[in-house]
Short mmCIF file of C-alpha atoms in Angstrom, two decimals:
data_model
loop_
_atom_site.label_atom_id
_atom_site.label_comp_id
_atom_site.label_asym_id
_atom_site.label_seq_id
_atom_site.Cartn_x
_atom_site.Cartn_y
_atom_site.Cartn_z
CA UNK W 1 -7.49 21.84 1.47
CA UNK W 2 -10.51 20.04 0.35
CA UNK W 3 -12.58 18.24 3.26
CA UNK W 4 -14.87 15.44 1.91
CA UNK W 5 -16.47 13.38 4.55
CA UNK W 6 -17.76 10.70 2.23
CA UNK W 7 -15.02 8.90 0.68
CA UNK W 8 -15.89 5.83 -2.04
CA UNK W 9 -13.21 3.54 -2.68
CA UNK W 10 -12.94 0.73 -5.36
CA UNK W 11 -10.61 -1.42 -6.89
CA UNK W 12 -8.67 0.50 -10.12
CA UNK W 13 -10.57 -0.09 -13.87
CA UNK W 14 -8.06 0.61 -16.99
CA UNK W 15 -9.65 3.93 -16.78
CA UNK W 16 -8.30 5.06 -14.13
CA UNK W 17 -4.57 4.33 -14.99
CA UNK W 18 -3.66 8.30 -16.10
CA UNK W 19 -5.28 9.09 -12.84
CA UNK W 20 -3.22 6.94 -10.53
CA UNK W 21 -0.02 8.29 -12.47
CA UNK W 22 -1.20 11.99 -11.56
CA UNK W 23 -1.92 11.46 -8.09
CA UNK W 24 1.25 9.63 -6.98
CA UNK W 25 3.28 12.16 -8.89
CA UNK W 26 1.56 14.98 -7.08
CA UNK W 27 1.33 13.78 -4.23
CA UNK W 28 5.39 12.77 -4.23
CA UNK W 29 6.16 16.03 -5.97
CA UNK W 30 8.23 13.31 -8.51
CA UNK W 31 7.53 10.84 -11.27
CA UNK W 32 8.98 8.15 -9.37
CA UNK W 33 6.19 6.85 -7.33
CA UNK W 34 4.20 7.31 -10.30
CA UNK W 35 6.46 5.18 -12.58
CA UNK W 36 7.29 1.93 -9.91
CA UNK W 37 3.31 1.69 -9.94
CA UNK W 38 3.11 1.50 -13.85
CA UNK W 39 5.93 -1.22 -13.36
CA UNK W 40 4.68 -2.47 -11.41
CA UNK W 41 1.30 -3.27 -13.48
CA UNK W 42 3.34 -5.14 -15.90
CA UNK W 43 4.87 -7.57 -12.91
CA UNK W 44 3.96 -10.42 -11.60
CA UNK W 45 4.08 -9.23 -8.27
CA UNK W 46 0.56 -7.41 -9.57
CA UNK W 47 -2.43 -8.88 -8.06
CA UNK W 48 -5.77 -7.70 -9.75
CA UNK W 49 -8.06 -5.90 -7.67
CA UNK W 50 -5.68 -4.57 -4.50
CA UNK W 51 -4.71 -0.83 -6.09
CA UNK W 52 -7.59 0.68 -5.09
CA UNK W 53 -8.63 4.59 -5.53
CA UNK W 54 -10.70 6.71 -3.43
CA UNK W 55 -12.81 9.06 -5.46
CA UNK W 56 -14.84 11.66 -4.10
CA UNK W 57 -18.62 11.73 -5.12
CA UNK W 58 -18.15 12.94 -8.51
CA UNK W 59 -16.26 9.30 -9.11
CA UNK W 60 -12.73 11.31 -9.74
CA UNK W 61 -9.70 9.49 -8.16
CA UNK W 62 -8.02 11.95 -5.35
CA UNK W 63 -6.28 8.69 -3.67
CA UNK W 64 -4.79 5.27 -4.27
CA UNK W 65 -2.83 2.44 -2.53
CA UNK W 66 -1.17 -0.82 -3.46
CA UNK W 67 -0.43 -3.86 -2.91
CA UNK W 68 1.35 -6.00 -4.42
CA UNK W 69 3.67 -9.40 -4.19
CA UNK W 70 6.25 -9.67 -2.04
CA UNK W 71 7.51 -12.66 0.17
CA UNK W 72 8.66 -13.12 4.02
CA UNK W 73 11.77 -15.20 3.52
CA UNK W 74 9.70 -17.96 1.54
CA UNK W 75 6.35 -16.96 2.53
CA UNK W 76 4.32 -15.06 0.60
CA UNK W 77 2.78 -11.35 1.70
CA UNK W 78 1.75 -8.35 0.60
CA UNK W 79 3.52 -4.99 0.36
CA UNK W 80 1.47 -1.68 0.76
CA UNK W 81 3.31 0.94 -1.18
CA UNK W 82 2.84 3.38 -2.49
CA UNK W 83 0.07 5.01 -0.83
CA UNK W 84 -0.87 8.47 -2.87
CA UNK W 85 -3.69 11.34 -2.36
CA UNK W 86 -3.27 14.74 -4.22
CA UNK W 87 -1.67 17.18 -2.20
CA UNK W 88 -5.37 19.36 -2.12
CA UNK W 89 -7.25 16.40 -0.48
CA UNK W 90 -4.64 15.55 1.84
CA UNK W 91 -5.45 15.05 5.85
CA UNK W 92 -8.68 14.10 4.74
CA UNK W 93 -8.97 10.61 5.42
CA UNK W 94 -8.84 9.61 1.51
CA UNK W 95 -5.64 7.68 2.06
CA UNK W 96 -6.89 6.37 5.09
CA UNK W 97 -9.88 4.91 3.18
CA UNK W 98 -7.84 3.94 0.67
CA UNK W 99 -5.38 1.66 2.91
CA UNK W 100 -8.51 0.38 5.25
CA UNK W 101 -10.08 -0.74 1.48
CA UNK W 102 -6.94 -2.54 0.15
CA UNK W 103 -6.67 -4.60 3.47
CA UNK W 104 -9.69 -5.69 3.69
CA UNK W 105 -9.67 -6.56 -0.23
CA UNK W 106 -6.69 -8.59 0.63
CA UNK W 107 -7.70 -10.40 3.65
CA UNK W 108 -11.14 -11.45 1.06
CA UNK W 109 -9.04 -13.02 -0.61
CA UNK W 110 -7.14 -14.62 1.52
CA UNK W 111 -3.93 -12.55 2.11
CA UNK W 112 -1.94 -13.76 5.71
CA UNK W 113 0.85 -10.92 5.84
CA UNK W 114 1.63 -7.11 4.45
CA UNK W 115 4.51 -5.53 4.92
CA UNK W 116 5.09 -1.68 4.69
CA UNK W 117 8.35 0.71 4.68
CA UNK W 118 6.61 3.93 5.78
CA UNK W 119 5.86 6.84 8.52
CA UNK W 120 6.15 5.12 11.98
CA UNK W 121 3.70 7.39 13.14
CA UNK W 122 1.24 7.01 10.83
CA UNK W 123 0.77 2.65 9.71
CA UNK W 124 0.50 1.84 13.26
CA UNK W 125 -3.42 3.23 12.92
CA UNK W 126 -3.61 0.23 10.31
CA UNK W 127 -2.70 -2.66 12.72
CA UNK W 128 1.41 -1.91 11.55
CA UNK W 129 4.00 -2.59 13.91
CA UNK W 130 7.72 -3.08 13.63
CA UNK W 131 8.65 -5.64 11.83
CA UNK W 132 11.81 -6.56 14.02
CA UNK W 133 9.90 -7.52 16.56
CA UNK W 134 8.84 -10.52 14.19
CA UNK W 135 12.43 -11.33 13.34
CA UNK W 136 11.56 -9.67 9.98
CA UNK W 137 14.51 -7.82 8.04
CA UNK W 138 15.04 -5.72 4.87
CA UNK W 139 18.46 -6.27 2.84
CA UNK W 140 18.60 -2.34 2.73
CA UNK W 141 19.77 -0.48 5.86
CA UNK W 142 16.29 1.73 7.23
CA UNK W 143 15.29 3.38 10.54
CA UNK W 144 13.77 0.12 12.17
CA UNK W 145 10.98 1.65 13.18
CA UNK W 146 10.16 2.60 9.76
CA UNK W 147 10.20 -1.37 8.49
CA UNK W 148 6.12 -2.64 9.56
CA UNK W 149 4.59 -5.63 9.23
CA UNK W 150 0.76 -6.71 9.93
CA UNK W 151 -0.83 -10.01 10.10
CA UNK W 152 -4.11 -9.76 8.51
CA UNK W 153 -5.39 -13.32 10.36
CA UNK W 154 -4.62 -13.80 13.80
CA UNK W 155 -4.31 -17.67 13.54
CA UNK W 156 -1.60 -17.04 11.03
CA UNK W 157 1.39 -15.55 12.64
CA UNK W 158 3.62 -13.69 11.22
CA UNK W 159 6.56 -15.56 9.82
CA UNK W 160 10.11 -14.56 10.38
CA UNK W 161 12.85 -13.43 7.76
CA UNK W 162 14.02 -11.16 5.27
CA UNK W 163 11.23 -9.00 2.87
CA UNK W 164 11.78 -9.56 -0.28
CA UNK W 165 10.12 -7.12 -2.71
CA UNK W 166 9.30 -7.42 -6.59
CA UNK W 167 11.76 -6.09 -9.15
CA UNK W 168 10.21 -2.98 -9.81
CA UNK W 169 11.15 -1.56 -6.46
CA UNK W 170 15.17 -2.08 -7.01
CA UNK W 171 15.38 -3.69 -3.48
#
């Protein structure tokens, strides 16, 4: 395992395209991951500037997360997913990084809401916490623990209803 302590993390260029593709491959062990984010790209749920990569100091991407499009019943929001590192720089805070980076990017620009299907253990770090609690649903049956929600701007609330995601993720 690879321990960096000083992470950089940017918004993705074209350039780093084949790199994003690697890393969420390796990192889910599948093409999957890897393929929804290159679909993603070519949706409208795509929002330039919020897939960001975490490169070590050599400027090589080890780590990305997204976020893209989705809507709260009517409202708009975010949805974090995926979040990749390569399986070597794991447990090293590059996802971490990553996330923190694509949050804030989002809340620049004005972003209220993200949503996230993920780890229960592990979002909560990021301000996550489940989305039921909200009176937010998902039209697929999931541990409800795992369905998280965070309101990036505590005057905004978060709004109540059922996640709707972009096409790309089949929902």
């Amino acid at each position: 395992m690879s321990k960096t302590s000083t992470w950089i993390t940017r918004a993705e260029t074209s350039a780093d395209i084949p790199a994003v593709h690697a890393i969420n491959a390796a990192a889910f062990g599948t093409p999957a991951e890897a393929d929804l984010v290159d679909a993603l790209r070519a949706d409208e749920a795509w929002i330039d500037g919020l897939s960001t990569v975490t490169t070590g100091q050599d400027g090589e991407p080890v780590g990305h997360a997204l976020l893209t499009r989705c809507h709260i019943g009517d409202t708009p929001a975010l949805c974090l997913a995926p979040v990749a590192v390569l399986p070597a720089h794991q447990r090293t805070g590059a996802g971490s990084v990553a996330i923190r980076a694509a949050l804030d990017a989002a809340k620049d620009r004005g972003e209220r809401f993200v949503t996230v299907l993920g780890h229960p253990e592990y979002y909560p770090r990021f301000g996550f916490s489940r989305a039921s609690a909200y009176g937010i649903g998902i039209s697929i049956d999931v541990p409800d623990e795992a369905m998280m929600a965070l309101a990036l701007d505590a005057g905004h609330p978060l709004p109540s209803g059922t996640v709707r995601y972009s096409a790309p993720f089949g929902i």
